PDB file of C-alpha atoms and ligand atoms in Angstrom:
ATOM      1  CA  MET A   1     -34.504 -30.087 -48.240  1.00 82.00           C
ATOM      2  CA  PRO A   2     -34.830 -30.640 -51.998  1.00 95.00           C
ATOM      3  CA  THR A   3     -38.245 -29.427 -53.007  1.00 98.00           C
ATOM      4  CA  LEU A   4     -41.032 -32.484 -53.412  1.00 98.00           C
ATOM      5  CA  GLU A   5     -42.130 -32.829 -57.261  1.00 98.00           C
ATOM      6  CA  ILE A   6     -45.401 -34.508 -57.992  1.00 98.00           C
ATOM      7  CA  ILE A   7     -45.679 -35.762 -61.456  1.00 98.00           C
ATOM      8  CA  GLY A   8     -48.704 -36.079 -63.682  1.00 98.00           C
ATOM      9  CA  ALA A   9     -51.399 -34.452 -65.621  1.00 98.00           C
ATOM     10  CA  PRO A  10     -53.389 -31.440 -63.502  1.00 98.00           C
ATOM     11  CA  GLN A  11     -56.578 -32.778 -64.462  1.00 98.00           C
ATOM     12  CA  SER A  12     -56.350 -36.269 -63.150  1.00 98.00           C
ATOM     13  CA  ASN A  13     -58.476 -36.360 -59.708  1.00 98.00           C
ATOM     14  CA  PHE A  14     -55.490 -38.672 -58.110  1.00 98.00           C
ATOM     15  CA  VAL A  15     -52.842 -36.023 -59.122  1.00 98.00           C
ATOM     16  CA  ARG A  16     -54.964 -33.320 -57.246  1.00 98.00           C
ATOM     17  CA  THR A  17     -54.994 -35.313 -54.314  1.00 99.00           C
ATOM     18  CA  THR A  18     -51.687 -35.342 -53.490  1.00 99.00           C
ATOM     19  CA  ARG A  19     -51.524 -31.495 -54.414  1.00 99.00           C
ATOM     20  CA  ILE A  20     -54.430 -30.856 -51.754  1.00 99.00           C
ATOM     21  CA  ALA A  21     -52.261 -32.963 -49.124  1.00 99.00           C
ATOM     22  CA  CYS A  22     -49.173 -30.615 -50.082  1.00 98.00           C
ATOM     23  CA  MET A  23     -51.110 -27.361 -49.567  1.00 98.00           C
ATOM     24  CA  GLU A  24     -52.855 -28.863 -46.492  1.00 98.00           C
ATOM     25  CA  LYS A  25     -49.150 -29.733 -45.284  1.00 98.00           C
ATOM     26  CA  GLY A  26     -48.094 -26.295 -45.887  1.00 98.00           C
ATOM     27  CA  VAL A  27     -45.301 -28.318 -48.236  1.00 98.00           C
ATOM     28  CA  PRO A  28     -44.006 -26.635 -50.851  1.00 98.00           C
ATOM     29  CA  TYR A  29     -43.916 -28.648 -54.409  1.00 98.00           C
ATOM     30  CA  THR A  30     -43.372 -28.534 -58.053  1.00 98.00           C
ATOM     31  CA  LEU A  31     -46.152 -29.980 -60.645  1.00 98.00           C
ATOM     32  CA  THR A  32     -44.451 -31.449 -63.644  1.00 98.00           C
ATOM     33  CA  PRO A  33     -46.964 -32.061 -66.024  1.00 98.00           C
ATOM     34  CA  ALA A  34     -46.970 -35.428 -67.375  1.00 98.00           C
ATOM     35  CA  ARG A  35     -49.431 -38.056 -69.237  1.00 97.00           C
ATOM     36  CA  PRO A  36     -49.489 -42.038 -67.964  1.00 98.00           C
ATOM     37  CA  HIS A  37     -47.349 -43.917 -69.819  1.00 98.00           C
ATOM     38  CA  THR A  38     -44.907 -41.375 -70.594  1.00 98.00           C
ATOM     39  CA  PRO A  39     -41.284 -42.318 -69.962  1.00 98.00           C
ATOM     40  CA  GLU A  40     -41.065 -40.057 -67.007  1.00 97.00           C
ATOM     41  CA  VAL A  41     -43.996 -41.721 -64.987  1.00 98.00           C
ATOM     42  CA  ASP A  42     -43.357 -44.966 -66.901  1.00 98.00           C
ATOM     43  CA  ALA A  43     -39.808 -44.284 -65.004  1.00 98.00           C
ATOM     44  CA  ILE A  44     -41.154 -44.648 -61.227  1.00 98.00           C
ATOM     45  CA  HIS A  45     -45.011 -46.316 -61.575  1.00 98.00           C
ATOM     46  CA  PRO A  46     -44.516 -50.000 -62.783  1.00 98.00           C
ATOM     47  CA  LEU A  47     -48.076 -49.404 -64.444  1.00 98.00           C
ATOM     48  CA  GLY A  48     -47.691 -45.810 -65.653  1.00 98.00           C
ATOM     49  CA  LYS A  49     -50.074 -44.253 -63.543  1.00 98.00           C
ATOM     50  CA  ILE A  50     -50.102 -40.855 -62.133  1.00 98.00           C
ATOM     51  CA  PRO A  51     -49.388 -39.025 -59.576  1.00 98.00           C
ATOM     52  CA  ALA A  52     -45.771 -40.227 -59.312  1.00 98.00           C
ATOM     53  CA  MET A  53     -43.691 -38.206 -56.611  1.00 98.00           C
ATOM     54  CA  ARG A  54     -39.734 -37.518 -56.504  1.00 98.00           C
ATOM     55  CA  HIS A  55     -37.937 -36.104 -53.337  1.00 98.00           C
ATOM     56  CA  GLY A  56     -34.218 -36.028 -53.608  1.00 98.00           C
ATOM     57  CA  ASP A  57     -33.185 -39.346 -54.606  1.00 97.00           C
ATOM     58  CA  PHE A  58     -36.454 -40.901 -53.339  1.00 98.00           C
ATOM     59  CA  THR A  59     -39.174 -41.750 -55.891  1.00 98.00           C
ATOM     60  CA  LEU A  60     -43.058 -42.855 -55.273  1.00 98.00           C
ATOM     61  CA  CYS A  61     -45.951 -43.767 -56.687  1.00 98.00           C
ATOM     62  CA  GLU A  62     -49.793 -44.192 -55.901  1.00 98.00           C
ATOM     63  CA  SER A  63     -51.621 -41.380 -54.313  1.00 98.00           C
ATOM     64  CA  GLN A  64     -52.470 -42.904 -51.169  1.00 98.00           C
ATOM     65  CA  ALA A  65     -48.867 -43.857 -50.077  1.00 98.00           C
ATOM     66  CA  ILE A  66     -47.366 -40.356 -51.726  1.00 99.00           C
ATOM     67  CA  CYS A  67     -49.979 -38.262 -49.614  1.00 98.00           C
ATOM     68  CA  SER A  68     -48.581 -40.514 -46.152  1.00 98.00           C
ATOM     69  CA  TYR A  69     -45.203 -39.958 -47.270  1.00 98.00           C
ATOM     70  CA  ILE A  70     -46.036 -36.125 -47.407  1.00 98.00           C
ATOM     71  CA  ASP A  71     -47.900 -36.565 -43.714  1.00 98.00           C
ATOM     72  CA  ARG A  72     -44.843 -38.270 -42.137  1.00 98.00           C
ATOM     73  CA  ALA A  73     -42.107 -36.275 -43.456  1.00 98.00           C
ATOM     74  CA  PHE A  74     -42.791 -33.160 -42.768  1.00 98.00           C
ATOM     75  CA  ASP A  75     -43.656 -31.085 -39.999  1.00 98.00           C
ATOM     76  CA  GLY A  76     -47.306 -29.399 -40.270  1.00 98.00           C
ATOM     77  CA  PRO A  77     -51.191 -29.763 -39.304  1.00 98.00           C
ATOM     78  CA  PRO A  78     -51.669 -33.744 -39.736  1.00 98.00           C
ATOM     79  CA  LEU A  79     -53.455 -34.922 -42.952  1.00 98.00           C
ATOM     80  CA  ILE A  80     -54.740 -38.196 -41.042  1.00 98.00           C
ATOM     81  CA  PRO A  81     -55.538 -37.413 -37.178  1.00 97.00           C
ATOM     82  CA  ARG A  82     -53.088 -38.763 -35.100  1.00 97.00           C
ATOM     83  CA  ASP A  83     -55.776 -40.767 -33.160  1.00 97.00           C
ATOM     84  CA  PRO A  84     -56.669 -43.796 -33.360  1.00 98.00           C
ATOM     85  CA  VAL A  85     -60.464 -43.599 -34.172  1.00 98.00           C
ATOM     86  CA  GLY A  86     -59.992 -40.554 -36.072  1.00 98.00           C
ATOM     87  CA  ALA A  87     -56.691 -42.172 -38.205  1.00 98.00           C
ATOM     88  CA  ALA A  88     -59.112 -45.076 -38.604  1.00 98.00           C
ATOM     89  CA  ARG A  89     -62.257 -42.991 -40.107  1.00 98.00           C
ATOM     90  CA  SER A  90     -60.624 -40.863 -42.552  1.00 98.00           C
ATOM     91  CA  VAL A  91     -58.229 -44.349 -43.787  1.00 98.00           C
ATOM     92  CA  GLN A  92     -61.658 -45.998 -44.326  1.00 98.00           C
ATOM     93  CA  TRP A  93     -62.821 -43.136 -46.301  1.00 98.00           C
ATOM     94  CA  VAL A  94     -59.983 -42.952 -48.455  1.00 98.00           C
ATOM     95  CA  SER A  95     -60.535 -46.590 -48.931  1.00 98.00           C
ATOM     96  CA  MET A  96     -63.971 -46.518 -50.144  1.00 98.00           C
ATOM     97  CA  HIS A  97     -63.517 -43.814 -52.478  1.00 98.00           C
ATOM     98  CA  ASN A  98     -60.334 -45.711 -53.960  1.00 98.00           C
ATOM     99  CA  THR A  99     -62.505 -48.692 -54.184  1.00 98.00           C
ATOM    100  CA  SER A 100     -66.226 -47.911 -54.848  1.00 98.00           C
ATOM    101  CA  ILE A 101     -66.900 -43.800 -55.218  1.00 98.00           C
ATOM    102  CA  ASP A 102     -63.852 -43.354 -58.101  1.00 98.00           C
ATOM    103  CA  PRO A 103     -64.356 -46.681 -60.125  1.00 98.00           C
ATOM    104  CA  LEU A 104     -67.880 -45.777 -60.405  1.00 98.00           C
ATOM    105  CA  PHE A 105     -67.895 -41.925 -60.921  1.00 98.00           C
ATOM    106  CA  VAL A 106     -64.487 -41.216 -62.643  1.00 98.00           C
ATOM    107  CA  ARG A 107     -63.833 -44.287 -64.354  1.00 98.00           C
ATOM    108  CA  GLN A 108     -67.174 -45.890 -65.312  1.00 98.00           C
ATOM    109  CA  TYR A 109     -68.972 -42.214 -65.952  1.00 98.00           C
ATOM    110  CA  LEU A 110     -66.976 -39.471 -66.306  1.00 98.00           C
ATOM    111  CA  LEU A 111     -64.543 -41.212 -68.800  1.00 97.00           C
ATOM    112  CA  ALA A 112     -67.412 -41.977 -70.768  1.00 97.00           C
ATOM    113  CA  TYR A 113     -67.552 -38.519 -71.720  1.00 96.00           C
ATOM    114  CA  PHE A 114     -63.862 -37.655 -72.281  1.00 95.00           C
ATOM    115  CA  PHE A 115     -61.880 -40.769 -73.580  1.00 94.00           C
ATOM    116  CA  SER A 116     -64.984 -43.081 -74.516  1.00 94.00           C
ATOM    117  CA  GLY A 117     -62.914 -45.247 -76.623  1.00 93.00           C
ATOM    118  CA  LEU A 118     -65.597 -44.957 -79.894  1.00 94.00           C
ATOM    119  CA  PRO A 119     -64.300 -44.062 -83.013  1.00 91.00           C
ATOM    120  CA  ASP A 120     -65.894 -40.549 -83.158  1.00 91.00           C
ATOM    121  CA  GLY A 121     -65.088 -39.737 -79.701  1.00 90.00           C
ATOM    122  CA  ALA A 122     -68.262 -39.357 -78.916  1.00 94.00           C
ATOM    123  CA  PRO A 123     -69.558 -39.699 -75.117  1.00 96.00           C
ATOM    124  CA  ASP A 124     -70.457 -43.760 -74.775  1.00 97.00           C
ATOM    125  CA  ARG A 125     -74.147 -43.498 -73.831  1.00 97.00           C
ATOM    126  CA  THR A 126     -74.450 -47.425 -73.171  1.00 97.00           C
ATOM    127  CA  LYS A 127     -72.018 -46.890 -70.291  1.00 97.00           C
ATOM    128  CA  ILE A 128     -72.923 -43.334 -68.678  1.00 98.00           C
ATOM    129  CA  ASP A 129     -76.374 -44.735 -68.460  1.00 98.00           C
ATOM    130  CA  ALA A 130     -75.519 -48.276 -66.961  1.00 98.00           C
ATOM    131  CA  ALA A 131     -74.015 -45.842 -64.511  1.00 98.00           C
ATOM    132  CA  LEU A 132     -76.495 -43.722 -63.209  1.00 98.00           C
ATOM    133  CA  PRO A 133     -78.734 -46.160 -60.759  1.00 98.00           C
ATOM    134  CA  LYS A 134     -75.393 -46.968 -59.011  1.00 98.00           C
ATOM    135  CA  MET A 135     -74.529 -43.330 -58.668  1.00 98.00           C
ATOM    136  CA  HIS A 136     -77.988 -42.463 -57.501  1.00 98.00           C
ATOM    137  CA  GLU A 137     -77.714 -44.932 -54.461  1.00 98.00           C
ATOM    138  CA  THR A 138     -74.137 -43.707 -53.707  1.00 98.00           C
ATOM    139  CA  PHE A 139     -74.923 -40.041 -53.938  1.00 98.00           C
ATOM    140  CA  ALA A 140     -77.779 -41.150 -51.040  1.00 98.00           C
ATOM    141  CA  TRP A 141     -75.547 -42.177 -48.872  1.00 98.00           C
ATOM    142  CA  LEU A 142     -72.922 -39.963 -49.334  1.00 98.00           C
ATOM    143  CA  ASP A 143     -75.953 -37.305 -48.513  1.00 98.00           C
ATOM    144  CA  ARG A 144     -76.934 -39.480 -45.357  1.00 98.00           C
ATOM    145  CA  GLU A 145     -73.069 -39.769 -44.040  1.00 98.00           C
ATOM    146  CA  LEU A 146     -72.414 -35.819 -44.591  1.00 98.00           C
ATOM    147  CA  GLY A 147     -75.552 -34.850 -43.411  1.00 98.00           C
ATOM    148  CA  THR A 148     -74.125 -35.996 -39.574  1.00 98.00           C
ATOM    149  CA  ARG A 149     -70.578 -33.919 -40.346  1.00 98.00           C
ATOM    150  CA  ALA A 150     -68.929 -31.019 -41.353  1.00 98.00           C
ATOM    151  CA  TYR A 151     -66.191 -33.040 -43.759  1.00 98.00           C
ATOM    152  CA  VAL A 152     -66.119 -36.558 -45.155  1.00 98.00           C
ATOM    153  CA  ALA A 153     -63.939 -38.696 -41.663  1.00 98.00           C
ATOM    154  CA  GLY A 154     -65.010 -36.276 -38.967  1.00 98.00           C
ATOM    155  CA  ASP A 155     -65.774 -32.522 -37.793  1.00 97.00           C
ATOM    156  CA  THR A 156     -62.158 -31.759 -39.089  1.00 98.00           C
ATOM    157  CA  TRP A 157     -60.484 -31.821 -42.570  1.00 98.00           C
ATOM    158  CA  SER A 158     -58.720 -34.783 -42.928  1.00 98.00           C
ATOM    159  CA  LEU A 159     -57.381 -36.960 -46.313  1.00 98.00           C
ATOM    160  CA  ALA A 160     -60.617 -37.976 -46.703  1.00 98.00           C
ATOM    161  CA  ASP A 161     -61.367 -34.665 -48.343  1.00 99.00           C
ATOM    162  CA  ALA A 162     -58.757 -34.611 -50.401  1.00 99.00           C
ATOM    163  CA  PHE A 163     -59.815 -37.931 -52.057  1.00 99.00           C
ATOM    164  CA  LEU A 164     -63.289 -36.621 -52.521  1.00 99.00           C
ATOM    165  CA  LEU A 165     -62.876 -33.287 -53.709  1.00 98.00           C
ATOM    166  CA  PRO A 166     -60.879 -33.960 -56.876  1.00 98.00           C
ATOM    167  CA  THR A 167     -63.758 -36.309 -57.968  1.00 98.00           C
ATOM    168  CA  MET A 168     -66.960 -34.655 -56.768  1.00 98.00           C
ATOM    169  CA  TYR A 169     -65.597 -31.195 -58.668  1.00 98.00           C
ATOM    170  CA  TYR A 170     -66.151 -33.355 -61.840  1.00 98.00           C
ATOM    171  CA  MET A 171     -69.210 -34.691 -60.965  1.00 98.00           C
ATOM    172  CA  ASN A 172     -70.691 -31.164 -60.188  1.00 98.00           C
ATOM    173  CA  LYS A 173     -69.761 -30.375 -63.842  1.00 97.00           C
ATOM    174  CA  MET A 174     -71.448 -32.999 -65.614  1.00 97.00           C
ATOM    175  CA  PRO A 175     -75.293 -33.330 -66.569  1.00 97.00           C
ATOM    176  CA  GLU A 176     -76.615 -35.982 -64.677  1.00 98.00           C
ATOM    177  CA  SER A 177     -74.464 -35.758 -61.677  1.00 98.00           C
ATOM    178  CA  GLY A 178     -74.635 -32.128 -61.268  1.00 98.00           C
ATOM    179  CA  GLU A 179     -78.261 -32.761 -61.101  1.00 98.00           C
ATOM    180  CA  MET A 180     -77.378 -35.378 -58.433  1.00 98.00           C
ATOM    181  CA  VAL A 181     -75.230 -32.631 -56.509  1.00 98.00           C
ATOM    182  CA  LYS A 182     -77.864 -30.449 -56.391  1.00 98.00           C
ATOM    183  CA  ALA A 183     -80.074 -32.313 -55.185  1.00 98.00           C
ATOM    184  CA  SER A 184     -77.990 -33.616 -52.236  1.00 98.00           C
ATOM    185  CA  ARG A 185     -77.962 -30.735 -50.147  1.00 98.00           C
ATOM    186  CA  ASN A 186     -75.633 -32.087 -47.431  1.00 98.00           C
ATOM    187  CA  VAL A 187     -72.814 -33.232 -50.240  1.00 98.00           C
ATOM    188  CA  ALA A 188     -73.607 -29.481 -51.980  1.00 98.00           C
ATOM    189  CA  ALA A 189     -72.676 -27.750 -48.555  1.00 98.00           C
ATOM    190  CA  TRP A 190     -69.287 -29.897 -47.714  1.00 98.00           C
ATOM    191  CA  PHE A 191     -68.637 -29.197 -51.481  1.00 98.00           C
ATOM    192  CA  ASP A 192     -68.715 -25.628 -50.953  1.00 98.00           C
ATOM    193  CA  ARG A 193     -66.669 -26.293 -47.798  1.00 98.00           C
ATOM    194  CA  VAL A 194     -63.929 -27.858 -49.285  1.00 98.00           C
ATOM    195  CA  THR A 195     -63.560 -25.667 -52.635  1.00 98.00           C
ATOM    196  CA  ALA A 196     -63.435 -22.512 -50.708  1.00 98.00           C
ATOM    197  CA  ARG A 197     -60.214 -23.670 -48.945  1.00 98.00           C
ATOM    198  CA  PRO A 198     -57.065 -22.301 -50.268  1.00 98.00           C
ATOM    199  CA  SER A 199     -56.142 -26.214 -51.264  1.00 98.00           C
ATOM    200  CA  GLY A 200     -58.896 -26.600 -53.012  1.00 98.00           C
ATOM    201  CA  LYS A 201     -59.001 -22.980 -54.955  1.00 98.00           C
ATOM    202  CA  GLU A 202     -55.371 -23.195 -55.950  1.00 98.00           C
ATOM    203  CA  THR A 203     -55.450 -27.249 -57.052  1.00 98.00           C
ATOM    204  CA  GLU A 204     -58.432 -26.164 -59.802  1.00 98.00           C
ATOM    205  CA  PRO A 205     -58.205 -28.144 -62.815  1.00 97.00           C
ATOM    206  CA  PRO A 206     -57.858 -26.873 -66.297  1.00 94.00           C
ATOM    207  CA  PRO A 207     -60.298 -28.352 -68.998  1.00 88.00           C
ATOM    208  CA  MET A 208     -60.114 -32.226 -69.807  1.00 83.00           C
ATOM    209  CA  PRO A 209     -57.807 -32.614 -72.619  1.00 68.00           C
ATOM    210  CA  GLY A 210     -59.573 -31.547 -76.294  1.00 60.00           C
ATOM    211  CA  ARG A 211     -62.108 -29.688 -74.390  1.00 55.00           C
TER     212      ARG A 211
HETATM  213  N1  LIG B 301     -54.270 -46.340 -57.562  1.00 68.83           N
HETATM  214  C1  LIG B 301     -53.663 -45.371 -58.535  1.00 68.83           C
HETATM  215  C2  LIG B 301     -54.464 -44.606 -58.917  1.00 68.83           C
HETATM  216  C3  LIG B 301     -53.980 -43.827 -60.169  1.00 68.83           C
HETATM  217  C4  LIG B 301     -54.662 -43.538 -61.611  1.00 68.83           C
HETATM  218  O1  LIG B 301     -55.598 -44.507 -61.642  1.00 68.83           O
HETATM  219  N2  LIG B 301     -54.844 -42.725 -62.275  1.00 68.83           N
HETATM  220  C5  LIG B 301     -55.012 -42.009 -63.618  1.00 68.83           C
HETATM  221  C6  LIG B 301     -55.063 -40.572 -63.942  1.00 68.83           C
HETATM  222  S1  LIG B 301     -56.856 -40.182 -63.064  1.00 68.83           S
HETATM  223  C7  LIG B 301     -54.091 -43.214 -64.443  1.00 68.83           C
HETATM  224  O2  LIG B 301     -53.037 -42.996 -64.248  1.00 68.83           O
HETATM  225  N3  LIG B 301     -54.913 -44.025 -65.523  1.00 68.83           N
HETATM  226  C8  LIG B 301     -54.105 -44.487 -66.382  1.00 68.83           C
HETATM  227  C9  LIG B 301     -54.233 -46.025 -66.614  1.00 68.83           C
HETATM  228  O3  LIG B 301     -55.037 -46.570 -65.771  1.00 68.83           O
HETATM  229  O4  LIG B 301     -53.913 -46.679 -67.254  1.00 68.83           O
HETATM  230  C10 LIG B 301     -53.353 -43.922 -57.365  1.00 68.83           C
HETATM  231  O5  LIG B 301     -54.010 -44.145 -55.945  1.00 68.83           O
HETATM  232  O6  LIG B 301     -52.453 -43.140 -57.342  1.00 68.83           O
END
C-alpha cells in the first residue's frame, strides 16, 4: 500500500488535526510542508486551503474528509465511535469546532496577531479586543461541557479531540486566551490529557512564520 501523504504547513491547526488522526489510527504518513495557495496545494484543493492529502492516485482535501478517509481506509482504533450515539456526538463537536470555535479563536483572534494585514505587521488590537467577549463566553461553555467527561465528545478519545487540540494549543500560548485556559479548570485538565498522548506530543507545531 502506498504511504499516505499529508500536504500543508505544520503550523496549521487543520493540518495538525489530520496528523493526529494518522497517529491515533496507527497509519504511517509523510508530511510535505506547503503553504496555502501554492501549486502543490492548488492542484488538490480548489480554494488552495491546507491540508490536502495524497494516497497513491487518490487525492483529497478538507480535514474532516481526510480524517474520515483515514478512519475507513485503514485498520486500527476507530477515530469516530462506531455506535450511532457516540458517532453523532463526535461529529457534532467536529462541526461546532469548525463552524463556531475555529472562526472565533483562530481566524478572528489568532490571525489578528500573526497575519494582521496591517502595513507594519503589528497585531490588530481592534480585531483582538472585539473577539474577547465572545471568547470568554465560549470558554465558559467549553469548561461546563468538559466538566462532565474526560474527552470532548465522551469518556474516550475521538476525532473531536483531534480538532479541538490544535486550536487550544494556540489559545494556551497567547496572552488573553492563555489566561482563559488557566481560569477554565476543566479545559486545562482536558488540554493536559490530550497533549500528553503521543499524537499530541509528536505533532507539536514549530513557531509561526516570522516569529
Ligand atoms: N475547511 C477547511 C479549512 C482549512 C483552512 O482554513 N486552512 C487554513 C490554514 S489553517 C488555510 O488554508 N487558509 C488559507 C485560506 O483560507 O485561504 C478544512 O477543514 O480543511
